[in-house]
Coordinates of C-alpha atoms in Angstrom, one line a residue:
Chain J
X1383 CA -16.9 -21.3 23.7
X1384 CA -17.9 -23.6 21.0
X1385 CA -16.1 -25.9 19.4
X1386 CA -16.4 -23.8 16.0
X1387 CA -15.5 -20.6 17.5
X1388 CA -12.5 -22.4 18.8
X1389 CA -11.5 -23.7 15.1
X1390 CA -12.4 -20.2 13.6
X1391 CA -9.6 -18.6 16.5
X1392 CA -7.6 -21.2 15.3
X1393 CA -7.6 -20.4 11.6
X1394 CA -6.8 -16.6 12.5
X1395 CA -3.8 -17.8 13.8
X1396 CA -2.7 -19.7 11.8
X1397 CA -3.6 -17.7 8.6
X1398 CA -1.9 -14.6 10.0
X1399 CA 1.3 -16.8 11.2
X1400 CA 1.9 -17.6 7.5
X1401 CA 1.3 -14.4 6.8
X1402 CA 4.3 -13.0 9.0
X1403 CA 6.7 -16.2 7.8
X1404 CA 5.7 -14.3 3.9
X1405 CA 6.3 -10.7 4.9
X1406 CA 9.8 -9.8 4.3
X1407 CA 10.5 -6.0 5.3
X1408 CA 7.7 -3.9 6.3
X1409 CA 4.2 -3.4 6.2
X1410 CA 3.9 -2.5 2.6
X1411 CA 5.4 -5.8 1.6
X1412 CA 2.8 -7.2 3.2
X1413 CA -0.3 -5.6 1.0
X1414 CA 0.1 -8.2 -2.3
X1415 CA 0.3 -11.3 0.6
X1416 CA -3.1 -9.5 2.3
X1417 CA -4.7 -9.6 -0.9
X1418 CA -4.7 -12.9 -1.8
X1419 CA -4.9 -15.0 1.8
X1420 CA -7.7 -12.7 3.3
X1421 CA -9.4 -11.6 0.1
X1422 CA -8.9 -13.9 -2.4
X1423 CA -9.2 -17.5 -0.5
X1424 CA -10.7 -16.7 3.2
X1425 CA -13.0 -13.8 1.7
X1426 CA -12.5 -12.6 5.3
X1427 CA -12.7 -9.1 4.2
X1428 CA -13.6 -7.4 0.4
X1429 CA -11.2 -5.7 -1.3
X1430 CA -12.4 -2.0 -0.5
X1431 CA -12.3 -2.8 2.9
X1432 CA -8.8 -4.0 2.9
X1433 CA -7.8 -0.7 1.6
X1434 CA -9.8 1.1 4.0
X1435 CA -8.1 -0.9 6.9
X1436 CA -4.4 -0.5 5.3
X1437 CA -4.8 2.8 5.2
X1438 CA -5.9 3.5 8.9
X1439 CA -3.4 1.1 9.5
X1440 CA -0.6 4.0 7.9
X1441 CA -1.8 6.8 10.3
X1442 CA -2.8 5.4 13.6
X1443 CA -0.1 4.3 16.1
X1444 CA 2.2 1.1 15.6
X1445 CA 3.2 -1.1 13.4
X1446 CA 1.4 -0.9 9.8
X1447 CA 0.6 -4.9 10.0
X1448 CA 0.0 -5.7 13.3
X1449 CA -3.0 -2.7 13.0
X1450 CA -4.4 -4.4 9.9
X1451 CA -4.4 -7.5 11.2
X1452 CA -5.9 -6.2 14.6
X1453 CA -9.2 -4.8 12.2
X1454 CA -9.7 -8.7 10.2
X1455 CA -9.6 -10.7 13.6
X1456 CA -12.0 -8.2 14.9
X1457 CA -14.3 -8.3 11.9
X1458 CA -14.0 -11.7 11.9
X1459 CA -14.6 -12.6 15.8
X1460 CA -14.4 -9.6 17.6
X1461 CA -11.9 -8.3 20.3
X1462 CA -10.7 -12.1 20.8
X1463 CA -10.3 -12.1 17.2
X1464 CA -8.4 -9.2 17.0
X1465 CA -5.8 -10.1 19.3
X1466 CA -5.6 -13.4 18.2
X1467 CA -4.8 -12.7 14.7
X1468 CA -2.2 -10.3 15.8
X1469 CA -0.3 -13.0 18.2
X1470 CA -0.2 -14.8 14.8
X1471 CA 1.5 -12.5 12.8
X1472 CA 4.0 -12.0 15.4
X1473 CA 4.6 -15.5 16.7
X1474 CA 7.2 -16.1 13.7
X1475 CA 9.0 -13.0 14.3
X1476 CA 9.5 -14.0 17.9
X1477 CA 10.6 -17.7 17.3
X1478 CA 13.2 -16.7 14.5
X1479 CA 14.3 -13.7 16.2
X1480 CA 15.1 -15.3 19.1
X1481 CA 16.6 -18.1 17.4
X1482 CA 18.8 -15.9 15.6
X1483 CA 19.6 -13.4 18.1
X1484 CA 20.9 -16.4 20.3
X1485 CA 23.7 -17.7 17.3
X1486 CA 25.0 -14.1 16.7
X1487 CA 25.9 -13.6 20.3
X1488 CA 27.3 -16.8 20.5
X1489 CA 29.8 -15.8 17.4
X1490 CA 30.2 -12.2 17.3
X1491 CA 34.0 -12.7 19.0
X1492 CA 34.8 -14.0 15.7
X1493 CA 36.5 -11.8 13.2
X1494 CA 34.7 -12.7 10.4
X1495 CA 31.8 -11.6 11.9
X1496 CA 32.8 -8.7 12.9
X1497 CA 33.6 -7.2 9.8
X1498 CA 30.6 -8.8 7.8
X1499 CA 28.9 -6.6 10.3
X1500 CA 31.1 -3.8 9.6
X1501 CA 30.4 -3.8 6.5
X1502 CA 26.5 -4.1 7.0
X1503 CA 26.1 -1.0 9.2
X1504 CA 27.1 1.0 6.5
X1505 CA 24.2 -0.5 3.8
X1506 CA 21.7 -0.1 6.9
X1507 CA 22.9 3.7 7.2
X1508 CA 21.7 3.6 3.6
X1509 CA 18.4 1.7 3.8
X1510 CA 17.5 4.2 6.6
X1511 CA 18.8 7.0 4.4
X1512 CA 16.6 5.7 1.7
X1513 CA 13.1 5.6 4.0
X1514 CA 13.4 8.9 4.5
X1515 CA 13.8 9.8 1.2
X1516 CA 10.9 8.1 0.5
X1517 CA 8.9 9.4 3.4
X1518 CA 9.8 13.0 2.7
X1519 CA 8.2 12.8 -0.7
X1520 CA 4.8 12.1 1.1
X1521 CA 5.1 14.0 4.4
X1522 CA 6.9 17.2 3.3
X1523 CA 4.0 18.6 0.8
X1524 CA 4.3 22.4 1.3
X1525 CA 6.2 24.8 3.3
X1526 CA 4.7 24.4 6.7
X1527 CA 5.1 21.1 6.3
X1528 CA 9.2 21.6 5.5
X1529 CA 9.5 23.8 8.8
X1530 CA 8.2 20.9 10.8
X1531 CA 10.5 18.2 9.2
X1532 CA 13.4 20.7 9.3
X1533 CA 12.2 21.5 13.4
X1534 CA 12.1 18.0 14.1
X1535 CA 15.4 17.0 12.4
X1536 CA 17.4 19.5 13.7
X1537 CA 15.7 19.1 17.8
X1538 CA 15.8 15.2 17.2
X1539 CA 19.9 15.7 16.3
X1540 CA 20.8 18.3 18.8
X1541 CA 18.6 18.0 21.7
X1542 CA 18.3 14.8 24.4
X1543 CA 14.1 14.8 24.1
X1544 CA 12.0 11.6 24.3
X1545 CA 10.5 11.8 20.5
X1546 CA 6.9 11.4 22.3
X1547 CA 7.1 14.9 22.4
X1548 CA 7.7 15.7 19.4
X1549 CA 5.0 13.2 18.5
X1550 CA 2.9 15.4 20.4
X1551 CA 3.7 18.9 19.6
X1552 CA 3.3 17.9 15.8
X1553 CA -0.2 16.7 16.4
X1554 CA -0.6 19.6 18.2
X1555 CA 0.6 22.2 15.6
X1556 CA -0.9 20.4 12.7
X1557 CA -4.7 20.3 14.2
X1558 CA -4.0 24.8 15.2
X1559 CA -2.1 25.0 11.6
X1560 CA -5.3 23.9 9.8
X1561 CA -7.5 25.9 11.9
X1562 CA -5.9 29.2 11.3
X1563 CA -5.9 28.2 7.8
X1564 CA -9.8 27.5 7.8
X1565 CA -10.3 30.7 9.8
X1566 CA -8.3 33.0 7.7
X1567 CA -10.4 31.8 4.7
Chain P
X1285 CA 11.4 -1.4 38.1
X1286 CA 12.1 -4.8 37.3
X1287 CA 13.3 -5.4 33.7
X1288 CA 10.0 -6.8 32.3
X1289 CA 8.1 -4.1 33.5
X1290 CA 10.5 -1.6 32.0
X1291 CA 10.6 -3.5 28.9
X1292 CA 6.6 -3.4 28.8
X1293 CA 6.2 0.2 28.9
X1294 CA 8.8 1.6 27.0
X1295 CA 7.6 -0.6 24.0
X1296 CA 3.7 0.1 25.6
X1297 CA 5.1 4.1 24.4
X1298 CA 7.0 3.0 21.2
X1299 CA 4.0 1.6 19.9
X1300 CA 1.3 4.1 21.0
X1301 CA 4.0 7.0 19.7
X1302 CA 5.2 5.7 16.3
X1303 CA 3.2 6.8 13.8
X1304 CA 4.1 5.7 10.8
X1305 CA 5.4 1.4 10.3
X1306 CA 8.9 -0.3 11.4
X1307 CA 10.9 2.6 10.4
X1308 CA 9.2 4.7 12.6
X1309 CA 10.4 2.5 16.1
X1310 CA 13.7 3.2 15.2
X1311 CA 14.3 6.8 17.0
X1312 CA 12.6 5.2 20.1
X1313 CA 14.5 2.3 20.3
X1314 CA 17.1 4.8 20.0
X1315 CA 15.9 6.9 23.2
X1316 CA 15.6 3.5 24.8
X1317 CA 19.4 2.1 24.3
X1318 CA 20.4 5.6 25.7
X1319 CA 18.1 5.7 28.7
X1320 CA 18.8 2.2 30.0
X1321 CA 22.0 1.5 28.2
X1322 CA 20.7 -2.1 27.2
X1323 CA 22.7 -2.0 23.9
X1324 CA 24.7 0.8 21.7
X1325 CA 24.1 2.4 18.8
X1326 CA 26.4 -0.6 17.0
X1327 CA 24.3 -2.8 18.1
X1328 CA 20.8 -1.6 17.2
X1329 CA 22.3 -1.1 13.5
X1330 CA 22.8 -4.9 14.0
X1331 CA 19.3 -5.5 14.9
X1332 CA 18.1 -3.4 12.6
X1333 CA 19.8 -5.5 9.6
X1334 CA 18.9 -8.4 11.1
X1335 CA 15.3 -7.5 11.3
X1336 CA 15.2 -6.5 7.8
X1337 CA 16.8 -9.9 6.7
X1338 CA 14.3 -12.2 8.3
X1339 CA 10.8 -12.8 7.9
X1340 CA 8.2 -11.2 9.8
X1341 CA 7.3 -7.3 9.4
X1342 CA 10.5 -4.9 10.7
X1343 CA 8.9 -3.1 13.7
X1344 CA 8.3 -6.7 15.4
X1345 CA 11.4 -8.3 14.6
X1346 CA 13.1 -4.8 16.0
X1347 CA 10.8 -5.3 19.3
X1348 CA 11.6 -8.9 19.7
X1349 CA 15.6 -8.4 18.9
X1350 CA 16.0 -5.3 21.6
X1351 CA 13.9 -7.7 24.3
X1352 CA 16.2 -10.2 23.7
X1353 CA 19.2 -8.7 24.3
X1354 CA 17.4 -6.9 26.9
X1355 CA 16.5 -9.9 28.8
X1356 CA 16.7 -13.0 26.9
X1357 CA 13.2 -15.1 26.0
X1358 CA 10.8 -13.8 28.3
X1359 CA 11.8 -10.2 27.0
X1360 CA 11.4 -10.8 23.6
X1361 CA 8.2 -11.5 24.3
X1362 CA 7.4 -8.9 26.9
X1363 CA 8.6 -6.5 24.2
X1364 CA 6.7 -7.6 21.7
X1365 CA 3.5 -8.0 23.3
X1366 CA 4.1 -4.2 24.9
X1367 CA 4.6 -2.7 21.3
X1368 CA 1.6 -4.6 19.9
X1369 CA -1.1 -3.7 23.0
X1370 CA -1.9 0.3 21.8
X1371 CA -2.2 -0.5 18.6
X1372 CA -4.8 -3.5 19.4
X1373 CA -6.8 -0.8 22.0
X1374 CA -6.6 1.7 19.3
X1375 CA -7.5 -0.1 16.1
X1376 CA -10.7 -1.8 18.4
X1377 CA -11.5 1.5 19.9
X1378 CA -11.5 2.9 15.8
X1379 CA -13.2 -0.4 14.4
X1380 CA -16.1 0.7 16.6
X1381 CA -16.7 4.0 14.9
X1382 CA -15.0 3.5 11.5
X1383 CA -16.5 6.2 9.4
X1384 CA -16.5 8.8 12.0
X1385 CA -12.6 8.2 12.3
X1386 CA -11.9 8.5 9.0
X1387 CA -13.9 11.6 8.1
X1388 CA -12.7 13.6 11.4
X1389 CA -11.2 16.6 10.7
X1390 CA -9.1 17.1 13.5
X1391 CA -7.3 13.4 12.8
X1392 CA -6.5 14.4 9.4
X1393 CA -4.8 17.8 10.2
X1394 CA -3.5 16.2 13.3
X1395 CA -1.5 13.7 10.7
X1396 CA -1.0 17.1 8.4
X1397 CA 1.7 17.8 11.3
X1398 CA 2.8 14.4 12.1
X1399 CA 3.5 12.9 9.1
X1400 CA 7.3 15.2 8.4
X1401 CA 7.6 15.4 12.3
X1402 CA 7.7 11.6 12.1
X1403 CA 9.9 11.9 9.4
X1404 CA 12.1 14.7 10.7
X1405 CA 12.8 11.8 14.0
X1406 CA 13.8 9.2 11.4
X1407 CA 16.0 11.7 9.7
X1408 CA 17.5 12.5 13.1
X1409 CA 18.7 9.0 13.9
X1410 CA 19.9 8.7 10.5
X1411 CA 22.5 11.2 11.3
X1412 CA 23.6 10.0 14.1
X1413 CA 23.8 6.5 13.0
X1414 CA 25.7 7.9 9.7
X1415 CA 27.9 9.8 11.9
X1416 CA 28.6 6.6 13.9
X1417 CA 29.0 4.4 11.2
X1418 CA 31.3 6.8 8.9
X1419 CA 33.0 9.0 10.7
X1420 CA 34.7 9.2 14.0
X1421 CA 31.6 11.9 15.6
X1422 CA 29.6 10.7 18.1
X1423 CA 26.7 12.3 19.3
X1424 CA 27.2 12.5 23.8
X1425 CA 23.8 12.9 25.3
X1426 CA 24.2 14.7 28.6
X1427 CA 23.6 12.9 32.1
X1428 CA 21.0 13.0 34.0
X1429 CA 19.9 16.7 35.5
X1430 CA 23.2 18.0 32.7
X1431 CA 20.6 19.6 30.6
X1432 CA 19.0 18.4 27.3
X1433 CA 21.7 19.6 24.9
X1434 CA 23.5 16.9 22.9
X1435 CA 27.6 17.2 22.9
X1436 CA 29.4 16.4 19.7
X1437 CA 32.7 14.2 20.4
X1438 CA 35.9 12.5 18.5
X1439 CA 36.8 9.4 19.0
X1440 CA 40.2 10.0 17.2
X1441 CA 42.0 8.1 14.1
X1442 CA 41.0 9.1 10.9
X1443 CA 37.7 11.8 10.5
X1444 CA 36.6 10.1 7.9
X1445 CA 35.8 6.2 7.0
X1446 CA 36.7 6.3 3.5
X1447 CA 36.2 2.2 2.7
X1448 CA 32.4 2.7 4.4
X1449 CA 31.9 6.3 2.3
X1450 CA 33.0 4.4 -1.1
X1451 CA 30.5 1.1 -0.3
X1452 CA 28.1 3.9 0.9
X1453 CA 27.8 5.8 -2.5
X1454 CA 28.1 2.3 -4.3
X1455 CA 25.1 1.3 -2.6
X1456 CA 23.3 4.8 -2.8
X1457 CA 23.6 5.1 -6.4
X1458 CA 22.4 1.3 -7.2
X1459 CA 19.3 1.6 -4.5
X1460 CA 18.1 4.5 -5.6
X1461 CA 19.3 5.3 -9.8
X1462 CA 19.9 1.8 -11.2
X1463 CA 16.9 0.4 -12.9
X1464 CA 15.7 -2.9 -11.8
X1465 CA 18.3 -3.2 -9.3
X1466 CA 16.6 -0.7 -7.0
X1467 CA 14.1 -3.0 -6.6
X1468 CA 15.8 -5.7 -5.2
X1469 CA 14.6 -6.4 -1.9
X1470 CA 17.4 -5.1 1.2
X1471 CA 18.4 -8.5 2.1
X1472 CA 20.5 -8.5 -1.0
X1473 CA 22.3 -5.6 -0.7
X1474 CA 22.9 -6.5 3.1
X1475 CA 24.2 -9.6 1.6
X1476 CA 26.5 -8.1 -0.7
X1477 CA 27.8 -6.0 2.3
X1478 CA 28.5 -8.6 4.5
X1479 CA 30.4 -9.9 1.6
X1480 CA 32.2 -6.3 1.3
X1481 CA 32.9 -5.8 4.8
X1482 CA 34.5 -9.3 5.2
X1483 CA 37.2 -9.2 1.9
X1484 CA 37.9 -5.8 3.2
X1485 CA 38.3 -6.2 6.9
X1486 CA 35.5 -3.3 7.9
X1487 CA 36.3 -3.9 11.2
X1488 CA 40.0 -3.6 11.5
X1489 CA 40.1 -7.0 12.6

């Protein structure tokens, strides 16, 4: 490869590893931090098209960044691209993670620690709590939609099921759902 | 199966069946603790605030975290390079035929039914991790070839946590009713409940 090819790989990287050090929480934070390093300075990508990627990014498999990061590095140099730009974005998370994951186990004997971790578990019951508040108010739209939710909650709680299958079935049931609804018309 | 191997493809199938952001790993990563008892329930609430205090979005700091303790550096990165690979097929494969993706009809009802299921799983580890956190329940998955019904134990001492329930409805009602604080990213409510937790010995300890 060239040497510019090279420096343009390069820049993906590197953009997208700034981009994960910026991104606190999850792939919404993200958006604002998008839209002013890819849009704004690189002009890597328009506006609309931003949007348009975000938004595949919500409904396909994986992580909401990772997937719009995945589309720029492949607009911008193809496959290579694309998986270079997402080893950017996640090269952070890996160093600082691992960083971090190394001190806790060193000092969770301590009982300091401990409790400061007692007393985190209950605010992360909450944060998770709070998602799926959030989530129901765009996923649960009508009644067919409760049933699934309420299905899924209650098999997810009481049964011992990898959630692929759930996954799955939903798909499943939501592609015949609209179809009986298209044929009853 | 060695332990990177494993590692790769269960994080190969919490990427490819997550639908939804960093949330959305969590019931997986769930399934995975049980299946190869790498950590507890305890633990991935740990990760799970960790992840949410550091940079870097939640799903990959979550994938990174597990790998860790899994199996140390190379599993971190095992992890996160399984969790990342469907969704750099996928998007690729999609890129290729963007407009037809986006006006198939069979994707958007497929997500008509996936979007509360995906939902519904999130709500489902939410109870049990409520259940763990504040009150003495614990969900018992059965063994292997014992059926797929999940058992309902006590671990004894008191039903209820009532210093976790009170910090609980604190934080509740300021995340969710009090103006401008509700905006304030986690980190400082985890903060505040590391703060909590120590003054009031949440562990016991």
């Amino acid at each position: 490869m060239e040497v510019s090819g090279l420096k343009e790989l390069w820049e993906l990287f590197w953009t997208f590893a700034k981009m994960g050090v910026m991104t606190f929480g999850g792939g919404y934070a993200m958006l604002p931090i998008l839209q002013r390093e890819v849009v704004e300075n690189k002009h890597w990508a328009t506006e609309e098209e931003l949007v348009d990627y975000f938004a595949i990014g919500q409904c396909t498999p994986g992580i909401i960044a990772v997937n719009t990061a995945t589309f720029i590095g492949q607009k911008k140099r193809g496959a290579v691209g694309g998986i270079v730009a997402t080893l950017g974005l996640v090269f952070p998370s890996v160093v600082i993670i691992s960083i971090l994951a190394g001190l806790i186990t060193n000092f969770s004997h301590l009982a300091w620690v401990k409790n400061a971790f007692a007393g985190i578990q209950v605010c992360v019951c909450v944060l998770i709590f709070n998602a799926v508040r959030k989530l129901l108010k765009k996923s649960v739209i009508d009644k067919r939609t409760a049933a699934i939710f309420l299905l899924v909650l209650s098999g997810g709680t009481f049964l011992n099921i990898s959630p692929v299958w759930f996954v799955i079935a939903a798909a499943a049931i939501g592609i015949l759902l609209k179809e009986l609804e298209a044929k009853g018309k | 199966m060695s332990v990177y191997l494993r590692l790769f493809w269960e994080f190969f199938k919490t990427g490819l069946f997550a639908v939804g952001g960093g949330m959305a790993t969590l019931p997986f990563l769930k399934d995975i603790g049980e299946s190869t008892g790498w950590y507890t329930y305890t633990e991935l609430m740990n990760m799970l605030a960790v992840s949410e205090s550091t940079p870097g979005p939640i799903g990959i700091n979550m994938a990174t975290y597990v790998g860790f303790t899994a199996a140390g550096i190379p599993g971190a990165v095992i992890a996160t390079i399984g969790e990342v690979t469907p969704s750099i097929i996928v998007i690729l494969i999609i890129a290729a035929m963007l407009k037809k993706f986006r006006d198939s009809k069979y994707v958007n009802n497929a997500f008509y039914g996936l979007r509360p299921a995906s939902t519904g799983l999130i709500g489902a580890a939410c109870v049990t991790v409520v259940l763990e956190v504040l009150t003495t329940v614990r969900v018992v998955s059965p063994g292997a070839g014992e059926g797929i019904v999940n058992g309902f134990a006590l671990t004894g001492g008191s039903l209820l946590n009532w210093q976790g329930l009170a910090l609980a409805a604190v934080l509740v009602a300021l995340t969710n009713w009090v103006k401008k604080v509700k905006d304030w990213h986690p980190i400082v409510f985890i903060g505040v409940s590391a703060v909590v937790g120590v003054a009031f010995h949440f562990a016991g300890v």
